[in-house]
Amino acid sequence: MAGLGNNVGTSFDLRSRPNGTLTVGSQNLEIWYFAEGGMGPGIGFMGDRYLPSAHIEPIEGQVITLNFDNMSPMEHTIHLHGLDVDQANDGVPSTSFAVPPMGSTTYTFTAPHAGTYHYHCHVDTVLHYAKGMYGAVIVRPPSGSTSEAWTGGPTFDEEVVWHLSTLDTSWHSLDASSAQTARFHPDVFLINGKKGAAAKQDTYTKVVVGVGQTAYVRILNTSYNWARVSLDGMPFQVVASDGRPLQTPVKVRSFELGPGERYDILVQPTSTGTSLARIDYLDDFGQVLGSVATRIVV
């Protein structure tokens, strides 16, 4: 899959940007985001959008350097969610530090077990996260393989990342949390920054795999809502959770994941055809607030 397996290494450059745009209907929403190195405006790892932000693919067991340039007029950090780094490199301002406007720093950590993680800004988190300041961290096995989940783990022919996200469009004109951000009322429901027909056709989102092959889908819930994942009745295996393999894979036809959670699934179709992978975003009572779908093409 384009966009994965092409950013593997031990040193990465990220910069924050304040001026991305996401068009939703007639609205142009302001997106804050992280881009890969260089000094241009940059966009996320999917090559044509600001949401989600750039991703990194460190190698398990290696000492990783993450060079961060804050190109924004406000403070930002990088918090490595789920990677169990030391306090100085954790990106929580109250226990480490925040990077001032036009400032720079280098985070250093040892990449943990191969798996799916993510990073985000931890300054005024409730708003910065909602406005798009997050990206994927895919820790590769010590071999650096981009077709094996972890050493001795499943191998795959297709690899896709699904960033699940919901937006409250009333928040996107804000520069800081306020009484308005005490309640989140989502009115846009996305997968990899796409909705509607665009999500079904998106090259970076749809799963294209043959009979007898395996697709590995890394699902990151970067929304503030619980989400239910189903594949048009097709069974699939949940093989890892929050960067660690399950002791025994679980075969299901749907499952739910909460905000910040990551799950890896195996899709192994047995017949040709096109199915819809559906994400239902849920309220606190399990009722569907909104949905988005993409395609599984066999």
C-alpha positions as a LaTeX table, in Angstrom:
\begin{tabular}{lrrr}
\hline
Residue & $x$ (\AA) & $y$ (\AA) & $z$ (\AA) \\
\hline
Met1 & 0.00 & 0.00 & 0.00 \\
Ala2 & 1.40 & 3.40 & $-0.98$ \\
Gly3 & 2.40 & 5.50 & 2.01 \\
Leu4 & 3.43 & 2.58 & 4.23 \\
Gly5 & 6.81 & 0.93 & 4.44 \\
Asn6 & 8.50 & 4.01 & 2.97 \\
Asn7 & 9.37 & 5.88 & 6.15 \\
Val8 & 11.25 & 3.22 & 8.11 \\
Gly9 & 14.31 & 4.26 & 10.12 \\
Thr10 & 15.77 & 5.50 & 13.38 \\
Ser11 & 15.75 & 9.28 & 12.84 \\
Phe12 & 12.74 & 11.39 & 11.89 \\
Asp13 & 11.97 & 15.07 & 11.35 \\
Leu14 & 8.54 & 16.49 & 12.17 \\
Arg15 & 7.28 & 20.04 & 12.28 \\
Ser16 & 4.00 & 21.51 & 13.44 \\
Arg17 & 1.95 & 23.62 & 11.06 \\
Pro18 & $-1.07$ & 25.83 & 11.86 \\
Asn19 & $-2.58$ & 26.27 & 8.41 \\
Gly20 & $-4.09$ & 23.09 & 7.00 \\
Thr21 & $-7.59$ & 23.03 & 5.53 \\
Leu22 & $-10.24$ & 20.32 & 5.48 \\
Thr23 & $-13.22$ & 20.99 & 3.21 \\
Val24 & $-16.49$ & 19.59 & 4.56 \\
Gly25 & $-19.46$ & 20.50 & 2.38 \\
Ser26 & $-19.35$ & 24.27 & 2.04 \\
Gln27 & $-17.06$ & 24.72 & 5.06 \\
Asn28 & $-13.28$ & 25.03 & 5.04 \\
Leu29 & $-12.14$ & 23.90 & 8.47 \\
Glu30 & $-8.82$ & 24.98 & 9.95 \\
Ile31 & $-6.61$ & 21.96 & 10.69 \\
Trp32 & $-3.45$ & 21.99 & 12.79 \\
Tyr33 & $-1.07$ & 19.19 & 11.88 \\
Phe34 & 2.40 & 17.66 & 11.88 \\
Ala35 & 4.34 & 17.33 & 8.62 \\
Glu36 & 7.56 & 15.56 & 7.72 \\
Gly37 & 10.88 & 17.52 & 7.65 \\
Gly38 & 11.89 & 20.34 & 5.32 \\
Met39 & 10.56 & 23.87 & 5.44 \\
Gly40 & 7.60 & 23.77 & 3.04 \\
Pro41 & 3.97 & 23.59 & 4.22 \\
Gly42 & 3.94 & 19.78 & 4.06 \\
Ile43 & 1.01 & 17.42 & 4.42 \\
Gly44 & 0.26 & 14.09 & 6.06 \\
Phe45 & 1.67 & 10.70 & 5.17 \\
Met46 & $-1.16$ & 9.96 & 2.75 \\
Gly47 & 0.26 & 12.50 & 0.36 \\
Asp48 & $-2.81$ & 14.62 & $-0.39$ \\
Arg49 & $-4.33$ & 15.69 & 2.95 \\
Tyr50 & $-3.62$ & 17.39 & 6.26 \\
Leu51 & $-5.65$ & 14.93 & 8.33 \\
Pro52 & $-4.14$ & 12.64 & 9.56 \\
Ser53 & $-0.65$ & 14.04 & 10.13 \\
Ala54 & 2.63 & 12.50 & 9.01 \\
His55 & 3.53 & 9.07 & 10.35 \\
Ile56 & 6.81 & 7.49 & 11.46 \\
Glu57 & 8.01 & 3.88 & 11.33 \\
Pro58 & 10.77 & 3.28 & 13.91 \\
Ile59 & 12.47 & $-0.11$ & 14.29 \\
Glu60 & 11.97 & $-2.18$ & 17.44 \\
Gly61 & 14.87 & $-2.06$ & 19.89 \\
Gln62 & 16.64 & 0.83 & 18.16 \\
Val63 & 17.37 & 4.21 & 19.78 \\
Ile64 & 15.17 & 6.68 & 17.92 \\
Thr65 & 15.68 & 10.43 & 17.50 \\
Leu66 & 12.68 & 12.57 & 16.67 \\
Asn67 & 13.62 & 16.12 & 15.70 \\
Phe68 & 10.73 & 18.53 & 16.18 \\
Asp69 & 10.45 & 22.07 & 14.78 \\
Asn70 & 7.48 & 24.08 & 16.01 \\
Met71 & 6.48 & 26.25 & 13.04 \\
Ser72 & 3.31 & 27.41 & 14.79 \\
Pro73 & 2.60 & 30.66 & 16.70 \\
Met74 & 1.71 & 28.65 & 19.83 \\
Glu75 & 3.34 & 26.02 & 22.04 \\
His76 & 3.23 & 22.36 & 21.03 \\
Thr77 & 4.75 & 19.03 & 22.06 \\
Ile78 & 4.92 & 15.47 & 20.78 \\
His79 & 3.52 & 12.87 & 23.16 \\
Leu80 & 4.36 & 9.29 & 22.14 \\
His81 & 1.10 & 7.62 & 23.09 \\
Gly82 & 1.60 & 4.07 & 24.39 \\
Leu83 & 5.34 & 3.88 & 23.77 \\
Asp84 & 6.34 & 4.07 & 27.47 \\
Val85 & 9.17 & 6.57 & 27.00 \\
Asp86 & 10.86 & 8.28 & 29.95 \\
Gln87 & 9.34 & 11.39 & 31.50 \\
Ala88 & 11.72 & 13.87 & 29.86 \\
Asn89 & 10.64 & 12.63 & 26.40 \\
Asp90 & 6.96 & 12.15 & 27.15 \\
Gly91 & 5.73 & 15.47 & 25.78 \\
Val92 & 3.51 & 16.33 & 28.76 \\
Pro93 & 4.25 & 20.01 & 29.52 \\
Ser94 & 3.61 & 19.80 & 33.27 \\
Thr95 & 6.19 & 17.03 & 33.74 \\
Ser96 & 8.63 & 17.76 & 30.90 \\
Phe97 & 8.42 & 20.89 & 28.72 \\
Ala98 & 6.57 & 22.55 & 25.85 \\
Val99 & 8.27 & 23.77 & 22.69 \\
Pro100 & 7.75 & 27.51 & 22.16 \\
Pro101 & 6.71 & 29.07 & 18.84 \\
Met102 & 9.51 & 28.68 & 16.25 \\
Gly103 & 11.44 & 26.57 & 18.76 \\
Ser104 & 13.01 & 23.14 & 18.26 \\
Thr105 & 13.84 & 20.06 & 20.30 \\
Thr106 & 14.87 & 16.43 & 19.89 \\
Tyr107 & 13.01 & 13.58 & 21.54 \\
Thr108 & 14.96 & 10.36 & 22.13 \\
Phe109 & 13.46 & 6.97 & 22.95 \\
Thr110 & 13.94 & 3.26 & 22.42 \\
Ala111 & 11.28 & 1.81 & 20.15 \\
Pro112 & 9.25 & $-0.82$ & 22.02 \\
His113 & 7.59 & $-3.97$ & 20.72 \\
Ala114 & 6.61 & $-3.89$ & 17.05 \\
Gly115 & 3.02 & $-2.73$ & 16.75 \\
Thr116 & 0.63 & 0.17 & 16.22 \\
Tyr117 & 0.90 & 3.33 & 18.33 \\
His118 & 0.35 & 7.02 & 17.75 \\
Tyr119 & 1.58 & 10.45 & 18.78 \\
His120 & $-0.17$ & 13.74 & 19.46 \\
Cys121 & 0.33 & 17.22 & 20.89 \\
His122 & $-0.19$ & 17.38 & 24.67 \\
Val123 & $-0.61$ & 21.17 & 24.96 \\
Asp124 & $-4.27$ & 22.10 & 25.53 \\
Thr125 & $-4.88$ & 18.52 & 24.47 \\
Val126 & $-8.65$ & 18.66 & 24.26 \\
Leu127 & $-8.50$ & 21.19 & 21.42 \\
His128 & $-5.14$ & 20.45 & 19.76 \\
Tyr129 & $-6.03$ & 16.78 & 19.39 \\
Ala130 & $-9.48$ & 17.57 & 18.01 \\
Lys131 & $-7.99$ & 19.94 & 15.43 \\
Gly132 & $-5.80$ & 17.19 & 13.96 \\
Met133 & $-2.48$ & 17.15 & 15.80 \\
Tyr134 & $-1.91$ & 13.39 & 15.73 \\
Gly135 & $-0.24$ & 10.78 & 13.56 \\
Ala136 & 0.55 & 7.08 & 13.44 \\
Val137 & 3.63 & 5.38 & 14.89 \\
Ile138 & 4.17 & 1.96 & 13.32 \\
Val139 & 7.00 & 0.14 & 15.07 \\
Arg140 & 8.56 & $-2.35$ & 12.68 \\
Pro141 & 10.21 & $-5.61$ & 13.85 \\
Pro142 & 14.00 & $-5.67$ & 14.37 \\
Ser143 & 14.47 & $-6.87$ & 10.79 \\
Gly144 & 12.79 & $-3.72$ & 9.52 \\
Ser145 & 10.31 & $-5.91$ & 7.60 \\
Thr146 & 7.25 & $-4.13$ & 6.22 \\
Ser147 & 5.38 & $-7.38$ & 5.56 \\
Glu148 & 5.59 & $-8.98$ & 9.03 \\
Ala149 & 3.64 & $-7.60$ & 12.00 \\
Trp150 & 6.24 & $-8.59$ & 14.60 \\
Thr151 & 8.99 & $-11.20$ & 14.88 \\
Gly152 & 7.26 & $-14.52$ & 14.37 \\
Gly153 & 3.93 & $-12.74$ & 13.88 \\
Pro154 & 1.55 & $-12.69$ & 10.93 \\
Thr155 & 2.83 & $-11.82$ & 7.48 \\
Phe156 & 0.68 & $-9.93$ & 5.01 \\
Asp157 & 0.29 & $-8.91$ & 1.39 \\
Glu158 & $-1.60$ & $-5.63$ & 1.93 \\
Glu159 & $-1.23$ & $-3.11$ & 4.76 \\
Val160 & $-3.65$ & $-0.28$ & 5.49 \\
Val161 & $-3.98$ & 2.24 & 8.32 \\
Trp162 & $-7.43$ & 3.51 & 9.32 \\
His163 & $-7.47$ & 6.71 & 11.38 \\
Leu164 & $-10.98$ & 6.99 & 12.81 \\
Ser165 & $-11.99$ & 10.56 & 13.59 \\
Thr166 & $-15.02$ & 12.68 & 14.39 \\
Leu167 & $-15.16$ & 16.46 & 14.28 \\
Asp168 & $-17.17$ & 19.13 & 16.03 \\
Thr169 & $-16.97$ & 21.80 & 13.35 \\
Ser170 & $-17.78$ & 24.55 & 15.85 \\
Trp171 & $-14.38$ & 23.96 & 17.47 \\
His172 & $-12.30$ & 24.64 & 14.37 \\
Ser173 & $-12.38$ & 28.43 & 14.66 \\
Leu174 & $-11.01$ & 28.27 & 18.22 \\
Asp175 & $-7.40$ & 28.85 & 19.28 \\
Ala176 & $-7.78$ & 27.66 & 22.89 \\
Ser177 & $-10.09$ & 25.58 & 25.04 \\
Ser178 & $-13.04$ & 27.40 & 26.55 \\
Ala179 & $-16.51$ & 26.75 & 27.90 \\
Gln180 & $-17.41$ & 25.78 & 24.33 \\
Thr181 & $-15.06$ & 22.79 & 24.45 \\
Ala182 & $-16.63$ & 21.36 & 27.61 \\
Arg183 & $-18.97$ & 19.34 & 25.39 \\
Phe184 & $-18.07$ & 17.61 & 22.13 \\
His185 & $-20.91$ & 17.40 & 19.61 \\
Pro186 & $-19.59$ & 15.58 & 16.53 \\
Asp187 & $-21.13$ & 16.49 & 13.20 \\
Val188 & $-18.52$ & 15.05 & 10.80 \\
Phe189 & $-17.55$ & 11.37 & 10.69 \\
Leu190 & $-14.35$ & 10.41 & 8.90 \\
Ile191 & $-11.89$ & 7.66 & 8.10 \\
Asn192 & $-8.40$ & 8.86 & 7.09 \\
Gly193 & $-9.81$ & 12.37 & 6.75 \\
Lys194 & $-12.41$ & 11.28 & 4.16 \\
Lys195 & $-16.18$ & 10.81 & 4.19 \\
Gly196 & $-18.95$ & 9.67 & 1.87 \\
Ala197 & $-18.02$ & 8.55 & $-1.64$ \\
Ala198 & $-14.45$ & 9.84 & $-1.20$ \\
Ala199 & $-13.85$ & 7.37 & 1.65 \\
Lys200 & $-15.08$ & 4.45 & $-0.46$ \\
Gln201 & $-12.74$ & 5.31 & $-3.33$ \\
Asp202 & $-9.70$ & 6.52 & $-1.39$ \\
Thr203 & $-6.50$ & 4.74 & $-2.44$ \\
Tyr204 & $-5.06$ & 4.90 & 1.07 \\
Thr205 & $-8.20$ & 3.63 & 2.78 \\
Lys206 & $-9.78$ & 0.89 & 0.71 \\
Val207 & $-8.44$ & $-2.63$ & 1.10 \\
Val208 & $-7.42$ & $-4.41$ & $-2.11$ \\
Val209 & $-6.45$ & $-8.04$ & $-1.54$ \\
Gly210 & $-6.75$ & $-11.35$ & $-3.38$ \\
Val211 & $-8.33$ & $-14.64$ & $-2.39$ \\
Gly212 & $-5.73$ & $-16.56$ & $-0.39$ \\
Gln213 & $-3.92$ & $-13.35$ & 0.57 \\
Thr214 & $-3.87$ & $-11.44$ & 3.86 \\
Ala215 & $-4.59$ & $-7.79$ & 4.52 \\
Tyr216 & $-3.26$ & $-6.26$ & 7.76 \\
Val217 & $-5.37$ & $-3.30$ & 8.89 \\
Arg218 & $-4.08$ & $-1.03$ & 11.66 \\
Ile219 & $-7.01$ & 0.79 & 13.25 \\
Leu220 & $-6.37$ & 3.91 & 15.35 \\
Asn221 & $-9.32$ & 5.52 & 17.10 \\
Thr222 & $-8.26$ & 9.15 & 17.05 \\
Ser223 & $-11.80$ & 10.36 & 17.66 \\
Tyr224 & $-13.48$ & 11.33 & 20.92 \\
Asn225 & $-16.17$ & 8.69 & 20.36 \\
Trp226 & $-16.38$ & 4.93 & 20.65 \\
Ala227 & $-16.47$ & 3.24 & 17.25 \\
Arg228 & $-17.82$ & $-0.06$ & 15.96 \\
Val229 & $-16.00$ & $-1.74$ & 13.06 \\
Ser230 & $-17.69$ & $-4.29$ & 10.78 \\
Leu231 & $-16.82$ & $-5.67$ & 7.35 \\
Asp232 & $-20.20$ & $-6.34$ & 5.73 \\
Gly233 & $-20.56$ & $-9.58$ & 7.69 \\
Met234 & $-17.12$ & $-10.86$ & 6.68 \\
Pro235 & $-15.28$ & $-12.54$ & 9.60 \\
Phe236 & $-11.83$ & $-11.23$ & 10.54 \\
Gln237 & $-9.25$ & $-11.78$ & 13.26 \\
Val238 & $-8.23$ & $-9.26$ & 15.90 \\
Val239 & $-4.55$ & $-10.06$ & 16.50 \\
Ala240 & $-3.12$ & $-7.13$ & 18.48 \\
Ser241 & $-4.20$ & $-4.38$ & 20.86 \\
Asp242 & $-2.39$ & $-1.15$ & 21.76 \\
Gly243 & 0.92 & $-2.31$ & 20.32 \\
Arg244 & 0.94 & $-5.81$ & 21.77 \\
Pro245 & $-0.13$ & $-9.13$ & 20.22 \\
Leu246 & $-3.08$ & $-10.93$ & 21.72 \\
Gln247 & $-2.17$ & $-14.26$ & 23.28 \\
Thr248 & $-4.89$ & $-15.83$ & 21.15 \\
Pro249 & $-6.35$ & $-14.06$ & 18.09 \\
Val250 & $-10.08$ & $-13.45$ & 18.31 \\
Lys251 & $-12.30$ & $-14.18$ & 15.29 \\
Val252 & $-15.22$ & $-11.72$ & 15.09 \\
Arg253 & $-17.60$ & $-10.05$ & 12.64 \\
Ser254 & $-17.53$ & $-6.71$ & 14.47 \\
Phe255 & $-15.89$ & $-5.07$ & 17.49 \\
Glu256 & $-15.79$ & $-1.75$ & 19.30 \\
Leu257 & $-12.84$ & 0.39 & 20.32 \\
Gly258 & $-12.63$ & 3.45 & 22.54 \\
Pro259 & $-10.86$ & 6.79 & 22.06 \\
Gly260 & $-7.07$ & 6.40 & 21.84 \\
Glu261 & $-7.19$ & 2.62 & 21.38 \\
Arg262 & $-5.44$ & 0.78 & 18.55 \\
Tyr263 & $-6.27$ & $-2.66$ & 17.21 \\
Asp264 & $-4.71$ & $-4.66$ & 14.39 \\
Ile265 & $-6.87$ & $-7.02$ & 12.36 \\
Leu266 & $-6.28$ & $-9.68$ & 9.70 \\
Val267 & $-8.61$ & $-9.86$ & 6.72 \\
Gln268 & $-8.37$ & $-13.11$ & 4.72 \\
Pro269 & $-11.15$ & $-13.26$ & 2.11 \\
Thr270 & $-12.30$ & $-16.55$ & 0.64 \\
Ser271 & $-14.20$ & $-15.28$ & $-2.42$ \\
Thr272 & $-14.03$ & $-12.43$ & $-4.89$ \\
Gly273 & $-16.26$ & $-9.38$ & $-4.76$ \\
Thr274 & $-16.58$ & $-5.96$ & $-3.15$ \\
Ser275 & $-17.69$ & $-5.46$ & 0.45 \\
Leu276 & $-18.16$ & $-2.37$ & 2.60 \\
Ala277 & $-16.10$ & $-1.85$ & 5.73 \\
Arg278 & $-18.29$ & 0.25 & 8.00 \\
Ile279 & $-17.35$ & 2.45 & 10.96 \\
Asp280 & $-20.25$ & 3.42 & 13.23 \\
Tyr281 & $-19.46$ & 6.17 & 15.74 \\
Leu282 & $-21.39$ & 5.78 & 18.98 \\
Asp283 & $-22.67$ & 8.00 & 21.75 \\
Asp284 & $-22.36$ & 7.23 & 25.47 \\
Phe285 & $-25.38$ & 4.93 & 25.25 \\
Gly286 & $-24.14$ & 2.93 & 22.27 \\
Gln287 & $-26.43$ & 4.64 & 19.77 \\
Val288 & $-25.05$ & 5.46 & 16.32 \\
Leu289 & $-24.22$ & 9.15 & 15.88 \\
Gly290 & $-22.88$ & 8.81 & 12.35 \\
Ser291 & $-21.09$ & 6.40 & 10.05 \\
Val292 & $-18.49$ & 6.20 & 7.31 \\
Ala293 & $-17.57$ & 3.31 & 5.01 \\
Thr294 & $-14.80$ & 2.23 & 2.68 \\
Arg295 & $-14.43$ & $-0.72$ & 0.32 \\
Ile296 & $-12.81$ & $-4.13$ & 0.53 \\
Val297 & $-12.04$ & $-5.23$ & $-3.02$ \\
Val298 & $-11.15$ & $-8.90$ & $-3.54$ \\
\hline
\end{tabular}
